[in-house]
Coordinates of C-alpha atoms in Angstrom, one line a residue:
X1 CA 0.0 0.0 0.0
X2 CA 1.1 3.2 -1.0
X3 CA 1.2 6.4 1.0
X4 CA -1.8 8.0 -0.5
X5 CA -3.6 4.8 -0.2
X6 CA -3.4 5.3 3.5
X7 CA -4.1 8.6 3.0
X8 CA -7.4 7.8 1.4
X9 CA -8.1 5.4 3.9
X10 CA -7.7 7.0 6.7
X11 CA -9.6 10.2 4.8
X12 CA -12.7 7.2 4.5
X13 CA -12.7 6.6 8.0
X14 CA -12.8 10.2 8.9
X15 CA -15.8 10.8 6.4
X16 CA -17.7 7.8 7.8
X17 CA -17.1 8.9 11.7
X18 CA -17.9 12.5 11.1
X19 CA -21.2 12.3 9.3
X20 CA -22.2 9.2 11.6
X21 CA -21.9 11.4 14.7
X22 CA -23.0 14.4 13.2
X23 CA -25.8 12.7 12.4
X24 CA -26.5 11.1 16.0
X25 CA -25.3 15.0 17.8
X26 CA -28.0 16.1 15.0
X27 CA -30.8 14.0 16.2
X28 CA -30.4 14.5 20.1
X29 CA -30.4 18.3 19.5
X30 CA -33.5 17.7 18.0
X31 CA -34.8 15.6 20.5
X32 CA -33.3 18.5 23.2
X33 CA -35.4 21.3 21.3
X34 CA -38.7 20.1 20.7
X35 CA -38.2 19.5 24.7
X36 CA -37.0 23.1 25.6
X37 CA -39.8 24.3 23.1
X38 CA -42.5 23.6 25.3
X39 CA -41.0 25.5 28.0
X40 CA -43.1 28.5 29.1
X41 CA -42.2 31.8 29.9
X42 CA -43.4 33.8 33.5
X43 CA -42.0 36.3 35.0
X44 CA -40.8 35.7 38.0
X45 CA -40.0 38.3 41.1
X46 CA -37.0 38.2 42.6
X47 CA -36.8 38.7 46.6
X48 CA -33.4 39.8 48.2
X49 CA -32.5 38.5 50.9
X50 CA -29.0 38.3 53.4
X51 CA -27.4 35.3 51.4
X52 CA -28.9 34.7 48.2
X53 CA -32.1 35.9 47.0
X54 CA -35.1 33.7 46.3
X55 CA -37.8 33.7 43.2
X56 CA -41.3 33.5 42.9
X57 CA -43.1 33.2 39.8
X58 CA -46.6 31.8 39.0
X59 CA -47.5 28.7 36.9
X60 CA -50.3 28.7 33.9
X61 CA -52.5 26.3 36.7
X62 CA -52.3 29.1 39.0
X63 CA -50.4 28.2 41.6
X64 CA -47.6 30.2 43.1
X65 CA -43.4 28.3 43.5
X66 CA -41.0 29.4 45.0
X67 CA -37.2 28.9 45.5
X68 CA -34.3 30.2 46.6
X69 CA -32.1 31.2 43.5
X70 CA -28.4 29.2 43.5
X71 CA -25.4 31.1 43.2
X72 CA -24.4 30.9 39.7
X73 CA -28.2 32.3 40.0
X74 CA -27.5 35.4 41.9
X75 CA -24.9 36.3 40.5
X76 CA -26.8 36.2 36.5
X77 CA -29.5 38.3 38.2
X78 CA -28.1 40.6 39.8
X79 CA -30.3 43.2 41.5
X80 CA -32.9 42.9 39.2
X81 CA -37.0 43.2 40.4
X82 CA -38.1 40.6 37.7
X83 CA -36.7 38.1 35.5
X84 CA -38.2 36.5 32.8
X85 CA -38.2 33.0 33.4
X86 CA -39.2 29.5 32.2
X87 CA -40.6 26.3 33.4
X88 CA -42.1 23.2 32.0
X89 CA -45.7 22.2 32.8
X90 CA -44.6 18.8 34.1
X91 CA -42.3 20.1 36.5
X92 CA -43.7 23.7 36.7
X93 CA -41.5 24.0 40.6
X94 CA -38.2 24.5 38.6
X95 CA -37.2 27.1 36.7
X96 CA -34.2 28.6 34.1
X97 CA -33.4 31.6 33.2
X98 CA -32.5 30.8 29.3
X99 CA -35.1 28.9 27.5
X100 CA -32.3 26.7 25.6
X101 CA -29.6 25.4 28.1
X102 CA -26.1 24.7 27.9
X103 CA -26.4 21.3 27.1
X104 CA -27.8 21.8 24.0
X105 CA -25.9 24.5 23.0
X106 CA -23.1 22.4 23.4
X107 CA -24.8 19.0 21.6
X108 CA -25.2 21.5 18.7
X109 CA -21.3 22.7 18.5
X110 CA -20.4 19.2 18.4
X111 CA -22.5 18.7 15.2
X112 CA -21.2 21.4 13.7
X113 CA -18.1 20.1 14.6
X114 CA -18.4 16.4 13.9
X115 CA -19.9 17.2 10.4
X116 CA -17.5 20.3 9.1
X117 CA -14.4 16.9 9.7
X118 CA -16.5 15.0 7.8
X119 CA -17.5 17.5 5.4
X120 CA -13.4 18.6 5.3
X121 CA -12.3 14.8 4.8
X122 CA -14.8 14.5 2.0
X123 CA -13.7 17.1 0.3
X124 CA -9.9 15.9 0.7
X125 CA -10.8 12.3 -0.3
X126 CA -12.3 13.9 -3.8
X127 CA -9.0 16.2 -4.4
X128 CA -7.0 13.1 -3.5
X129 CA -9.1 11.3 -6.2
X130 CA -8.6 13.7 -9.0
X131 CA -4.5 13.7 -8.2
X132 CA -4.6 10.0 -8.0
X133 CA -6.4 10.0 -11.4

């Protein structure tokens, strides 16, 4: 086997891994947004506090939650009155403050990334193809 033989192999292997786990990171990031899609948006007041400050909001069945807001929390609020906030309806007692999270942010960049190597190794398998021609 020659050098670019190997080349084209291992060019192959690239294509097949990146588009097979773009395609999976593609699906879950799916699966992750039609879940954070049905997330609704209240607005929640914040109460200060000594320590950390706590949130109340109201839920679409009319009941009023309640919690006391983590660090990381506090700190993204700030000394804000209100926040807009979201919740799901089957756990409407927990709330975020971004309707997409970091996980799925970070699902997606792996597609993105996992696809452009497979893209890029494509495209380097058909240059190596038309010099081996």
């Amino acid at each position: 086997m020659s050098g670019e033989d190997i080349l084209g192999l291992v060019l192959e292997t690239l294509i097949l891994l990146g588009l097979v786990s773009a395609a999976v990171c593609l699906v879950i990031w799916l699966l992750m947004r039609a879940a954070s899609s049905a997330m609704l948006e209240t607005t929640a007041i914040i109460l200060p506090a000594d320590e950390l400050a706590s949130a109340r909001w109201m839920a679409d069945d009319g009941r009023l939650y309640s919690r006391e807001l983590a660090h990381h929390e506090h700190d993204e609020v700030g000394t804000l009155e209100s926040v807009t906030v979201y919740y799901s309806r089957r756990s409407p007692e927990t709330i975020r403050f971004a309707r997409h999270s970091e996980a799925e942010r970070a699902v997606f960049v792996l597609f993105a990334i996992t696809a452009g190597i497979g893209i890029a190794s494509f495209v380097a398998s058909m240059i190596l193809l038309v010099v081996e021609g």
